[in-house]
mmCIF file of C-alpha atoms in Angstrom:
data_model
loop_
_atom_site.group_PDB
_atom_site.id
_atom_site.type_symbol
_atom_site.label_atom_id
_atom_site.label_comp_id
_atom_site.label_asym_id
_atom_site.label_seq_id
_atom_site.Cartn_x
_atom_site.Cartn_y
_atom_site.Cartn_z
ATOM 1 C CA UNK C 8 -34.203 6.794 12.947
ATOM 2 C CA UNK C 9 -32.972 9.534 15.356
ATOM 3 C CA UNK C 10 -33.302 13.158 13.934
ATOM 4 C CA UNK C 11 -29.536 13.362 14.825
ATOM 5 C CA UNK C 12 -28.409 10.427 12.515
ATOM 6 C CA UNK C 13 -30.870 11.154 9.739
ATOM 7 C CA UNK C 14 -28.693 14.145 9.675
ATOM 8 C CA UNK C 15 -24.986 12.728 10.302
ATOM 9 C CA UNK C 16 -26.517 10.123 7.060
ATOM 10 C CA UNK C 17 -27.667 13.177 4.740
ATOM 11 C CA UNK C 18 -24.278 14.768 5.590
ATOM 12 C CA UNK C 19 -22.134 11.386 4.384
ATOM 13 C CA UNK C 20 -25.288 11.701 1.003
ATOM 14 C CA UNK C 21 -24.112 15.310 0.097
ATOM 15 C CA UNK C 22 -20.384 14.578 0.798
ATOM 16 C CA UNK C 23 -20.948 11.624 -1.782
ATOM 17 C CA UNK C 24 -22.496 13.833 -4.017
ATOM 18 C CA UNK C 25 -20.156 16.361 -4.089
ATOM 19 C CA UNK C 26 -17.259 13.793 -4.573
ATOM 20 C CA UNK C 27 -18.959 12.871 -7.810
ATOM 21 C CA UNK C 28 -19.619 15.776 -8.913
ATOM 22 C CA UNK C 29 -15.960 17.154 -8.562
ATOM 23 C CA UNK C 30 -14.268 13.844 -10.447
ATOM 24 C CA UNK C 31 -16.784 14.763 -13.683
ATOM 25 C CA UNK C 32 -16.209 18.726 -13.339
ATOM 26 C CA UNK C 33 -12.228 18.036 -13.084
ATOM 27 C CA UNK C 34 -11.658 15.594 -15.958
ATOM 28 C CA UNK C 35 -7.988 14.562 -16.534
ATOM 29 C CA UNK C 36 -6.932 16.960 -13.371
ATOM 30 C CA UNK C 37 -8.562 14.672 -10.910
ATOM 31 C CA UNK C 38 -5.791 12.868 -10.867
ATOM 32 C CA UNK C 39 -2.865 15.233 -11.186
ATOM 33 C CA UNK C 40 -0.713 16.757 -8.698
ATOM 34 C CA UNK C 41 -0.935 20.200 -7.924
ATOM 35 C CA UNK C 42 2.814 20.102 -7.214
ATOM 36 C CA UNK C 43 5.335 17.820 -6.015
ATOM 37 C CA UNK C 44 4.529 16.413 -2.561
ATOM 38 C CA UNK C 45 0.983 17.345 -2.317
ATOM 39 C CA UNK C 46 -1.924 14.624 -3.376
ATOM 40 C CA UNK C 47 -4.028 14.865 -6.373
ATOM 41 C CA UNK C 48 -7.587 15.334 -6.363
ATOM 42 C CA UNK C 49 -8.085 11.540 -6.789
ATOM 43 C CA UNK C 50 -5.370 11.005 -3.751
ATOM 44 C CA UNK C 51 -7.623 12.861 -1.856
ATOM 45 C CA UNK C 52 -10.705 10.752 -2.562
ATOM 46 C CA UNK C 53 -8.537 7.801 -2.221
ATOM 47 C CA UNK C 54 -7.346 8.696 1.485
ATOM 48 C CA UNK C 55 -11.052 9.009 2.241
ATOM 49 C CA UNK C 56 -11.488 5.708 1.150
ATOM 50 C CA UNK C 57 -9.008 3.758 2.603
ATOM 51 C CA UNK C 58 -9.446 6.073 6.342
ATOM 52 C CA UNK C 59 -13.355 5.159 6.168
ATOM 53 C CA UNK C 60 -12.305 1.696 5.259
ATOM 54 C CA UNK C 61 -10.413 1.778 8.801
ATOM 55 C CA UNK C 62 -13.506 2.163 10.699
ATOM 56 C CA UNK C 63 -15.652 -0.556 9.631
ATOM 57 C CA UNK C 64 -14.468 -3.426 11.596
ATOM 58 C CA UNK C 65 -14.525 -1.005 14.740
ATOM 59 C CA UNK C 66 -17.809 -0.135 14.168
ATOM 60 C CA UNK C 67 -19.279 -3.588 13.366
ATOM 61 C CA UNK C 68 -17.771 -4.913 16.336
ATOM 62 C CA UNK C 69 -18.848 -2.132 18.902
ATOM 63 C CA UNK C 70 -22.194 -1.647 17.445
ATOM 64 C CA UNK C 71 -22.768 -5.688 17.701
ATOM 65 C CA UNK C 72 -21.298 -5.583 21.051
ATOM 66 C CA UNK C 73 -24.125 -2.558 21.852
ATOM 67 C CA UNK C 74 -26.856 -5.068 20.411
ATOM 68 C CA UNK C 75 -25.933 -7.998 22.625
ATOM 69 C CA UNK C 76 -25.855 -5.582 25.798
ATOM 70 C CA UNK C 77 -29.535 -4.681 24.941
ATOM 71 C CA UNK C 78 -28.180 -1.043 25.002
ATOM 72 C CA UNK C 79 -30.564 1.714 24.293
ATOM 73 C CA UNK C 80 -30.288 5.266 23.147
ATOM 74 C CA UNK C 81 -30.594 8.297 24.808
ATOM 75 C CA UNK C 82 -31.675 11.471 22.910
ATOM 76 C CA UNK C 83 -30.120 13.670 22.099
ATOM 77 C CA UNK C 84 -26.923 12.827 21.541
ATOM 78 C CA UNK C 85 -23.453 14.816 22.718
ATOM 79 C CA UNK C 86 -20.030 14.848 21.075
ATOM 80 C CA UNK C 87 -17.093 13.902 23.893
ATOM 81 C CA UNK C 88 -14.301 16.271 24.228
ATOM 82 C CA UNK C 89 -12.171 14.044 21.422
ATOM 83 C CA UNK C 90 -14.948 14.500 19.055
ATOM 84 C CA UNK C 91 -15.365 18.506 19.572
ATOM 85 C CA UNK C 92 -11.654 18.709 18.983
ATOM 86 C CA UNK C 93 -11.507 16.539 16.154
ATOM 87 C CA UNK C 94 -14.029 18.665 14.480
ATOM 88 C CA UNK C 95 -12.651 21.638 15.334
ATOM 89 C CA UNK C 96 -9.448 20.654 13.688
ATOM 90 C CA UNK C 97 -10.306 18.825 10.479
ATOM 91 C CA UNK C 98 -13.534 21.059 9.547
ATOM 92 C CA UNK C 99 -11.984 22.903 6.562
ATOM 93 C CA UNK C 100 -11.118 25.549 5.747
ATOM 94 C CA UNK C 101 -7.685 23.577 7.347
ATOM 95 C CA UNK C 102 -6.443 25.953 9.974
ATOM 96 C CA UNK C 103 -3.124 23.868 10.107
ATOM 97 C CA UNK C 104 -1.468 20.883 8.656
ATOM 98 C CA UNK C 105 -1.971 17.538 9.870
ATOM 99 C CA UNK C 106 -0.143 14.759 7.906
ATOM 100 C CA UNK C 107 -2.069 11.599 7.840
ATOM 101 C CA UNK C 108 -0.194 8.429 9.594
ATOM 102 C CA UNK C 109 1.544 6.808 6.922
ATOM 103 C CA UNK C 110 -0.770 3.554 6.626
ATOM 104 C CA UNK C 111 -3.684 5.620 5.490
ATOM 105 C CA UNK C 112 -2.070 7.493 2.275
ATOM 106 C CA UNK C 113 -3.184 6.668 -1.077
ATOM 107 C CA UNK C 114 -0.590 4.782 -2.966
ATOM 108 C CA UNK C 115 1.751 5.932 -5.095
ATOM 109 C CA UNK C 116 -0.461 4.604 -8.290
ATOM 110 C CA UNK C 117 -3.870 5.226 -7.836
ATOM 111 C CA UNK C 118 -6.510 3.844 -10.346
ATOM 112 C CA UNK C 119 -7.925 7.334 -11.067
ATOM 113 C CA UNK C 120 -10.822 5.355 -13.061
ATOM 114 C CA UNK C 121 -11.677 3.444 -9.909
ATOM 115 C CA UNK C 122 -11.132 6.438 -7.460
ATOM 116 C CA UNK C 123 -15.117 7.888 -6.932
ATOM 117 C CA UNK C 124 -16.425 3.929 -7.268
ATOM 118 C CA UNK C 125 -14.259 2.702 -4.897
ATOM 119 C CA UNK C 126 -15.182 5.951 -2.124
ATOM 120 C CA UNK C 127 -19.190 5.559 -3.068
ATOM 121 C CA UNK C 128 -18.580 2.103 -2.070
ATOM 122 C CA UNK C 129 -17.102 2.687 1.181
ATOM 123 C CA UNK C 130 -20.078 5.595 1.934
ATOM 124 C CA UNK C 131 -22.664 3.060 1.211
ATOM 125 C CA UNK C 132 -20.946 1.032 4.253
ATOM 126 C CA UNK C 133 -20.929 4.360 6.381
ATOM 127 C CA UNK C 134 -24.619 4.668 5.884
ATOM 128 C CA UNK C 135 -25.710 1.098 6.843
ATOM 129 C CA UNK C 136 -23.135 1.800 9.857
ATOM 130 C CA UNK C 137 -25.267 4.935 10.670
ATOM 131 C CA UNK C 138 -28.268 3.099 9.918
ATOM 132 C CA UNK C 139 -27.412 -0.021 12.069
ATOM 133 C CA UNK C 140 -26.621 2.685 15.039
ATOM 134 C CA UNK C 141 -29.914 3.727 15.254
ATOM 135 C CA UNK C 142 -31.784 2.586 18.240
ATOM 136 C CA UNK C 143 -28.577 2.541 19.858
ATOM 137 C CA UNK C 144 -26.812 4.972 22.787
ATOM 138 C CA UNK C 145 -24.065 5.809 20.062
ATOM 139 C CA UNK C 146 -22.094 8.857 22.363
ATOM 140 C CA UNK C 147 -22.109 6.037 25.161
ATOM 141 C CA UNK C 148 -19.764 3.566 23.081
ATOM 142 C CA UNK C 149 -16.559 4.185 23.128
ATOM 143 C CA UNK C 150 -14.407 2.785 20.319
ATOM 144 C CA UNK C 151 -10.639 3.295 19.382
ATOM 145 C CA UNK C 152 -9.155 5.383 16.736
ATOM 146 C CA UNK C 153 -7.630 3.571 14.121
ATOM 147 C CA UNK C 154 -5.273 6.418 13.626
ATOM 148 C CA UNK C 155 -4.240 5.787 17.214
ATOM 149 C CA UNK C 156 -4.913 3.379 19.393
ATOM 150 C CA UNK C 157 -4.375 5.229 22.268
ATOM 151 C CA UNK C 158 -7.354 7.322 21.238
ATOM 152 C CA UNK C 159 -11.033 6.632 22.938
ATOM 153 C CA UNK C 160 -13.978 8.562 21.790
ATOM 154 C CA UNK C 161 -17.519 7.724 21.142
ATOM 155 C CA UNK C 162 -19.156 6.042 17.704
ATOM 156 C CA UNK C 163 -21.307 10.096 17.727
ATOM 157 C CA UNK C 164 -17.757 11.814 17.648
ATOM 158 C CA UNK C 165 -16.474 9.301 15.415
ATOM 159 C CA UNK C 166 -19.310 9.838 12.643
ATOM 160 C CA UNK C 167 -19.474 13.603 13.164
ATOM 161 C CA UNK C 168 -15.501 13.968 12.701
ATOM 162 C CA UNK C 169 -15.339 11.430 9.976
ATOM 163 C CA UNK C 170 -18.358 14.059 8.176
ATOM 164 C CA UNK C 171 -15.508 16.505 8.998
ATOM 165 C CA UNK C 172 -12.505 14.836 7.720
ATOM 166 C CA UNK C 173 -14.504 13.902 4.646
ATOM 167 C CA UNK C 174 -15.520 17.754 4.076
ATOM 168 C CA UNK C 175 -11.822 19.011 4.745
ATOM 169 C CA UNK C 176 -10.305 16.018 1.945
ATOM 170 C CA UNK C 177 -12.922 17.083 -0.510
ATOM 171 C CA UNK C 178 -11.856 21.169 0.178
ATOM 172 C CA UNK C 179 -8.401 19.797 -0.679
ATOM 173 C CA UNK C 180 -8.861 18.166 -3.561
ATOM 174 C CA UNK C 181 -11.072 21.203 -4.551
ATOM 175 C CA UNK C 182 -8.316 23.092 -4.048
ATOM 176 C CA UNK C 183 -5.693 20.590 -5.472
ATOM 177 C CA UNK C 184 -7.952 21.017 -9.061
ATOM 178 C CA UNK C 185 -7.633 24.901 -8.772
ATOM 179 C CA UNK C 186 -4.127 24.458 -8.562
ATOM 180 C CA UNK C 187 -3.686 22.862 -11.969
#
């Protein structure tokens, strides 16, 4: 596999890791509220979950499409201008706000028991993603955002800013934990 995605991979590992590592460290906080309005630890995880969940039917579909084309990758690879910006935005610490479209927010009762099993789920699917992009020109293919559909950026910038988004949720539920 590519240097580049053995890395993007190792980055999804350690977010995994850390995820796990937080829900056993915070105990009955995980899933409480640091104050009205703002998500719980679990909520956090649970966004994650439900935003990476989002991706996969983009991804299978564009990386199948890349397969059929007999497209092949070119090293190294190059985050678009969406991707830089995405990045730039979600990498925490959060240097503003950004409220998450409504279709992608935990619900209101979250299984705090099922929280971390449900999200290692979903990263196992990220890593066969990043494993079935190997081989593959993956900041040539251009998929949609499923935050908004008027959004085009490349399967690269999506994994790099979905590492990012992942690192910024975990900060806040970090921070969410602190809180209590």
């Amino acid at each position: 596999m590519n240097p580049q995605l053995e890395d993007i991979d190792r980055q999804f590992q350690t977010i995994s890791t850390r995820a796990r590592e937080l829900a056993a460290r915070a105990g009955a906080r995980f899933g409480k509220r640091p104050s009205p309005g703002r998500w719980s630890a679990a909520e956090c995880i649970e966004h994650l979950t439900i935003s990476s969940e989002a991706f996969f039917p983009i991804l299978e579909e564009a990386l199948a499409e890349a397969r059929r084309k007999g497209l092949v990758a070119e090293a190294p690879f190059r985050l678009d201008f969406i991707g830089k910006l995405l990045i730039w935005t979600l990498e925490p610490p959060s240097k503003f706000r950004v409220p998450a479209p409504a279709g992608f927010h935990p619900g209101e009762n979250v299984d705090v028991s099922l929280v971390v099993s449900r999200f290692l789920a979903s990263q196992a699917r990220v890593h066969e993603f990043v494993r079935a992009a190997a081989g593959l020109p993956v900041d040539k293919i251009k998929v949609r955002s499923p935050f908004d559909r008027r959004v085009r950026y490349s399967i690269w910038s999506a994994f790099c800013s979905a590492a990012s988004h992942q690192r910024r949720h975990l900060w806040q539920a970090e921070q969410a934990i602190r809180q209590i």
